Amino acid sequence: ACASEVIMKVDTTGASKKTALQYNLTYKGVNASHQMAQADAARLYDLRIIKRVGREFGIEPAVIAAIISRESRAGNLLQEVVQNTVNVNLNQGGYTPQGAWNREGDLRQCTERLADCIEQIKFRHPDWSKAHWLKGGIAAYNTGVENVHDRVHVDEYTTNGDYSNDVVARAQWYKEYVF
């Protein structure tokens, strides 16, 4: 349950220019991540599902929403693209997608994988803070636990080199304005 109530304490640099360009933004950083989160807010899955799944796995719903936003622009992409992204992320972690595409089922499976990544980071780096375990777990969700070596370069091997920083900044926006 380290992800609950910690998200607002996590230091973040936000989105890279490359990530921000996906939304046609000409700036980067925390402000870009907040703008992307806001743009996706209306398209988020049913918030009750996100809250229920978050409670089940001890993950802050804002973090789940931020990952949905980052991975699929909150469902703005075609379901097939979203499903492929989910399948790739699950397969990287040794998880096998179960059955046909199902919002709650797939969300539950991805959230379980995130919780597992956080626990593995906690085990590998017991001296890190809760905030660093969360950020490291988010990075590991994207790139694999074996690619998260230290707190300073947590995004070294993540997509666009900013995955956890962008997700954290989006999650902070969702925590403040949605959840």
mmCIF file of C-alpha atoms in Angstrom:
data_model
loop_
_atom_site.group_PDB
_atom_site.id
_atom_site.type_symbol
_atom_site.label_atom_id
_atom_site.label_comp_id
_atom_site.label_asym_id
_atom_site.label_seq_id
_atom_site.Cartn_x
_atom_site.Cartn_y
_atom_site.Cartn_z
ATOM 1 C CA ALA A 1 0.000 0.000 0.000
ATOM 2 C CA CYS A 2 3.017 2.299 -0.344
ATOM 3 C CA ALA A 3 1.447 4.035 -3.346
ATOM 4 C CA SER A 4 -1.457 5.478 -1.350
ATOM 5 C CA GLU A 5 -0.980 8.997 0.019
ATOM 6 C CA VAL A 6 2.626 9.191 -1.226
ATOM 7 C CA ILE A 7 2.173 10.504 -4.754
ATOM 8 C CA MET A 8 2.161 14.193 -3.816
ATOM 9 C CA LYS A 9 5.567 13.803 -2.108
ATOM 10 C CA VAL A 10 7.360 12.326 -5.126
ATOM 11 C CA ASP A 11 9.851 14.632 -6.860
ATOM 12 C CA THR A 12 9.359 14.752 -10.612
ATOM 13 C CA THR A 13 10.674 16.517 -13.677
ATOM 14 C CA GLY A 14 7.562 15.683 -15.721
ATOM 15 C CA ALA A 15 7.394 14.862 -19.416
ATOM 16 C CA SER A 16 10.205 15.073 -21.926
ATOM 17 C CA LYS A 17 9.824 17.170 -25.061
ATOM 18 C CA LYS A 18 9.346 13.965 -27.081
ATOM 19 C CA THR A 19 6.426 12.852 -24.897
ATOM 20 C CA ALA A 20 4.875 16.340 -24.878
ATOM 21 C CA LEU A 21 4.997 16.458 -28.687
ATOM 22 C CA GLN A 22 2.519 13.548 -28.776
ATOM 23 C CA TYR A 23 -0.031 16.120 -27.594
ATOM 24 C CA ASN A 24 1.369 18.847 -29.861
ATOM 25 C CA LEU A 25 2.794 20.720 -26.875
ATOM 26 C CA THR A 26 5.837 22.899 -27.467
ATOM 27 C CA TYR A 27 7.014 22.770 -23.842
ATOM 28 C CA LYS A 28 8.070 19.968 -21.505
ATOM 29 C CA GLY A 29 8.205 19.271 -17.774
ATOM 30 C CA VAL A 30 5.609 19.102 -15.037
ATOM 31 C CA ASN A 31 3.384 21.696 -16.741
ATOM 32 C CA ALA A 32 3.283 19.582 -19.903
ATOM 33 C CA SER A 33 2.397 16.463 -17.898
ATOM 34 C CA HIS A 34 -0.364 18.366 -16.118
ATOM 35 C CA GLN A 35 -1.722 19.635 -19.448
ATOM 36 C CA MET A 36 -1.738 16.082 -20.876
ATOM 37 C CA ALA A 37 -3.471 14.726 -17.760
ATOM 38 C CA GLN A 38 -6.094 17.448 -17.996
ATOM 39 C CA ALA A 39 -6.631 16.752 -21.712
ATOM 40 C CA ASP A 40 -7.259 13.072 -20.935
ATOM 41 C CA ALA A 41 -9.360 13.541 -17.784
ATOM 42 C CA ALA A 42 -12.740 13.482 -19.524
ATOM 43 C CA ARG A 43 -11.866 10.253 -21.344
ATOM 44 C CA LEU A 44 -10.780 8.251 -18.302
ATOM 45 C CA TYR A 45 -12.395 4.910 -17.629
ATOM 46 C CA ASP A 46 -15.259 4.842 -15.183
ATOM 47 C CA LEU A 47 -13.729 6.411 -12.064
ATOM 48 C CA ARG A 48 -15.545 3.892 -9.846
ATOM 49 C CA ILE A 49 -13.638 1.067 -11.536
ATOM 50 C CA ILE A 50 -10.311 2.861 -11.052
ATOM 51 C CA LYS A 51 -11.092 3.502 -7.371
ATOM 52 C CA ARG A 52 -12.238 -0.084 -6.777
ATOM 53 C CA VAL A 53 -9.163 -1.596 -8.430
ATOM 54 C CA GLY A 54 -6.911 0.869 -6.600
ATOM 55 C CA ARG A 55 -8.379 -0.157 -3.244
ATOM 56 C CA GLU A 56 -8.004 -3.827 -4.124
ATOM 57 C CA PHE A 57 -4.255 -3.497 -4.749
ATOM 58 C CA GLY A 58 -3.373 -0.572 -2.466
ATOM 59 C CA ILE A 59 -2.528 1.683 -5.393
ATOM 60 C CA GLU A 60 -3.519 5.343 -5.451
ATOM 61 C CA PRO A 61 -6.257 5.714 -8.120
ATOM 62 C CA ALA A 62 -4.520 8.844 -9.430
ATOM 63 C CA VAL A 63 -1.486 6.691 -10.320
ATOM 64 C CA ILE A 64 -3.689 4.234 -12.216
ATOM 65 C CA ALA A 65 -5.347 7.126 -14.072
ATOM 66 C CA ALA A 66 -1.936 8.588 -14.917
ATOM 67 C CA ILE A 67 -0.755 5.293 -16.396
ATOM 68 C CA ILE A 68 -3.967 5.023 -18.434
ATOM 69 C CA SER A 69 -3.345 8.561 -19.683
ATOM 70 C CA ARG A 70 0.300 7.869 -20.537
ATOM 71 C CA GLU A 71 -0.311 4.479 -22.163
ATOM 72 C CA SER A 72 -3.410 5.233 -24.199
ATOM 73 C CA ARG A 73 -4.288 8.906 -23.925
ATOM 74 C CA ALA A 74 -7.113 7.694 -21.656
ATOM 75 C CA GLY A 75 -8.639 5.530 -24.334
ATOM 76 C CA ASN A 76 -8.312 8.138 -27.078
ATOM 77 C CA LEU A 77 -6.371 5.636 -29.168
ATOM 78 C CA LEU A 78 -8.040 2.701 -30.805
ATOM 79 C CA GLN A 79 -8.988 -0.140 -28.457
ATOM 80 C CA GLU A 80 -6.724 -2.445 -30.466
ATOM 81 C CA VAL A 81 -3.703 -0.213 -29.844
ATOM 82 C CA VAL A 82 -4.560 0.055 -26.144
ATOM 83 C CA GLN A 83 -5.027 -3.691 -25.884
ATOM 84 C CA ASN A 84 -1.681 -4.321 -27.589
ATOM 85 C CA THR A 85 -0.001 -1.900 -25.167
ATOM 86 C CA VAL A 86 -1.588 -3.682 -22.212
ATOM 87 C CA ASN A 87 -0.554 -7.058 -23.604
ATOM 88 C CA VAL A 88 3.045 -5.927 -24.161
ATOM 89 C CA ASN A 89 3.273 -4.462 -20.641
ATOM 90 C CA LEU A 90 1.820 -7.585 -19.108
ATOM 91 C CA ASN A 91 4.067 -9.879 -21.128
ATOM 92 C CA GLN A 92 7.189 -7.910 -20.105
ATOM 93 C CA GLY A 93 6.363 -8.721 -16.506
ATOM 94 C CA GLY A 94 5.693 -12.399 -17.093
ATOM 95 C CA TYR A 95 1.923 -11.945 -16.958
ATOM 96 C CA THR A 96 -0.397 -13.493 -19.492
ATOM 97 C CA PRO A 97 -3.487 -11.496 -20.499
ATOM 98 C CA GLN A 98 -6.619 -13.358 -19.437
ATOM 99 C CA GLY A 99 -9.447 -13.749 -21.956
ATOM 100 C CA ALA A 100 -10.982 -11.109 -24.189
ATOM 101 C CA TRP A 101 -10.415 -7.373 -23.768
ATOM 102 C CA ASN A 102 -12.225 -6.241 -20.636
ATOM 103 C CA ARG A 103 -11.750 -2.828 -19.073
ATOM 104 C CA GLU A 104 -12.001 -3.851 -15.439
ATOM 105 C CA GLY A 105 -10.286 -7.204 -15.866
ATOM 106 C CA ASP A 106 -7.355 -5.777 -17.793
ATOM 107 C CA LEU A 107 -7.134 -2.783 -15.465
ATOM 108 C CA ARG A 108 -7.039 -5.171 -12.510
ATOM 109 C CA GLN A 109 -4.306 -7.239 -14.155
ATOM 110 C CA CYS A 110 -2.177 -4.186 -15.007
ATOM 111 C CA THR A 111 -2.636 -2.757 -11.511
ATOM 112 C CA GLU A 112 -1.610 -6.075 -9.988
ATOM 113 C CA ARG A 113 1.530 -5.944 -12.117
ATOM 114 C CA LEU A 114 2.243 -2.372 -10.970
ATOM 115 C CA ALA A 115 1.817 -3.402 -7.315
ATOM 116 C CA ASP A 116 4.185 -6.317 -7.925
ATOM 117 C CA CYS A 117 6.760 -4.001 -9.539
ATOM 118 C CA ILE A 118 6.602 -1.684 -6.520
ATOM 119 C CA GLU A 119 7.104 -4.637 -4.165
ATOM 120 C CA GLN A 120 10.062 -5.893 -6.199
ATOM 121 C CA ILE A 121 11.684 -2.445 -6.148
ATOM 122 C CA LYS A 122 11.075 -2.314 -2.389
ATOM 123 C CA PHE A 123 12.808 -5.695 -2.012
ATOM 124 C CA ARG A 124 15.755 -4.754 -4.241
ATOM 125 C CA HIS A 125 16.219 -1.308 -2.697
ATOM 126 C CA PRO A 126 15.125 -1.512 0.978
ATOM 127 C CA ASP A 127 16.959 1.733 1.803
ATOM 128 C CA TRP A 128 14.850 3.803 -0.610
ATOM 129 C CA SER A 129 11.953 5.964 0.646
ATOM 130 C CA LYS A 130 8.290 5.152 -0.056
ATOM 131 C CA ALA A 131 8.289 7.893 -2.689
ATOM 132 C CA HIS A 132 11.286 6.314 -4.434
ATOM 133 C CA TRP A 133 9.727 2.828 -4.231
ATOM 134 C CA LEU A 134 6.632 4.195 -5.957
ATOM 135 C CA LYS A 135 8.571 6.039 -8.646
ATOM 136 C CA GLY A 136 10.886 3.052 -9.161
ATOM 137 C CA GLY A 137 7.877 0.724 -9.385
ATOM 138 C CA ILE A 138 6.292 2.932 -12.034
ATOM 139 C CA ALA A 139 9.540 2.912 -14.029
ATOM 140 C CA ALA A 140 9.788 -0.874 -13.597
ATOM 141 C CA TYR A 141 6.218 -1.247 -14.863
ATOM 142 C CA ASN A 142 7.430 0.262 -18.130
ATOM 143 C CA THR A 143 10.946 -1.104 -18.491
ATOM 144 C CA GLY A 144 11.246 -4.083 -16.133
ATOM 145 C CA VAL A 145 12.522 -4.291 -12.564
ATOM 146 C CA GLU A 146 16.002 -5.302 -13.709
ATOM 147 C CA ASN A 147 16.398 -1.942 -15.494
ATOM 148 C CA VAL A 148 15.786 0.220 -12.420
ATOM 149 C CA HIS A 149 19.171 0.609 -10.729
ATOM 150 C CA ASP A 150 19.145 3.867 -8.805
ATOM 151 C CA ARG A 151 16.888 6.723 -7.736
ATOM 152 C CA VAL A 152 18.638 9.406 -9.762
ATOM 153 C CA HIS A 153 18.478 7.659 -13.141
ATOM 154 C CA VAL A 154 15.205 5.823 -12.580
ATOM 155 C CA ASP A 155 13.990 6.596 -16.121
ATOM 156 C CA GLU A 156 17.254 5.748 -17.870
ATOM 157 C CA TYR A 157 15.714 2.793 -19.741
ATOM 158 C CA THR A 158 12.057 3.859 -19.859
ATOM 159 C CA THR A 159 10.129 4.979 -22.939
ATOM 160 C CA ASN A 160 11.345 8.463 -23.948
ATOM 161 C CA GLY A 161 13.528 8.455 -20.808
ATOM 162 C CA ASP A 162 10.711 10.050 -18.790
ATOM 163 C CA TYR A 163 8.068 7.401 -18.038
ATOM 164 C CA SER A 164 7.977 7.542 -14.238
ATOM 165 C CA ASN A 165 8.537 11.305 -14.110
ATOM 166 C CA ASP A 166 5.670 11.913 -16.534
ATOM 167 C CA VAL A 167 3.335 9.412 -14.831
ATOM 168 C CA VAL A 168 4.082 10.896 -11.395
ATOM 169 C CA ALA A 169 3.377 14.450 -12.602
ATOM 170 C CA ARG A 170 0.121 13.340 -14.261
ATOM 171 C CA ALA A 171 -0.845 11.435 -11.104
ATOM 172 C CA GLN A 172 -0.238 14.523 -8.989
ATOM 173 C CA TRP A 173 -2.610 16.463 -11.217
ATOM 174 C CA TYR A 174 -5.256 13.698 -11.015
ATOM 175 C CA LYS A 175 -4.851 13.493 -7.229
ATOM 176 C CA GLU A 176 -5.376 17.229 -6.874
ATOM 177 C CA TYR A 177 -8.226 17.710 -9.356
ATOM 178 C CA VAL A 178 -9.991 14.369 -9.941
ATOM 179 C CA PHE A 179 -9.551 11.982 -7.031
#
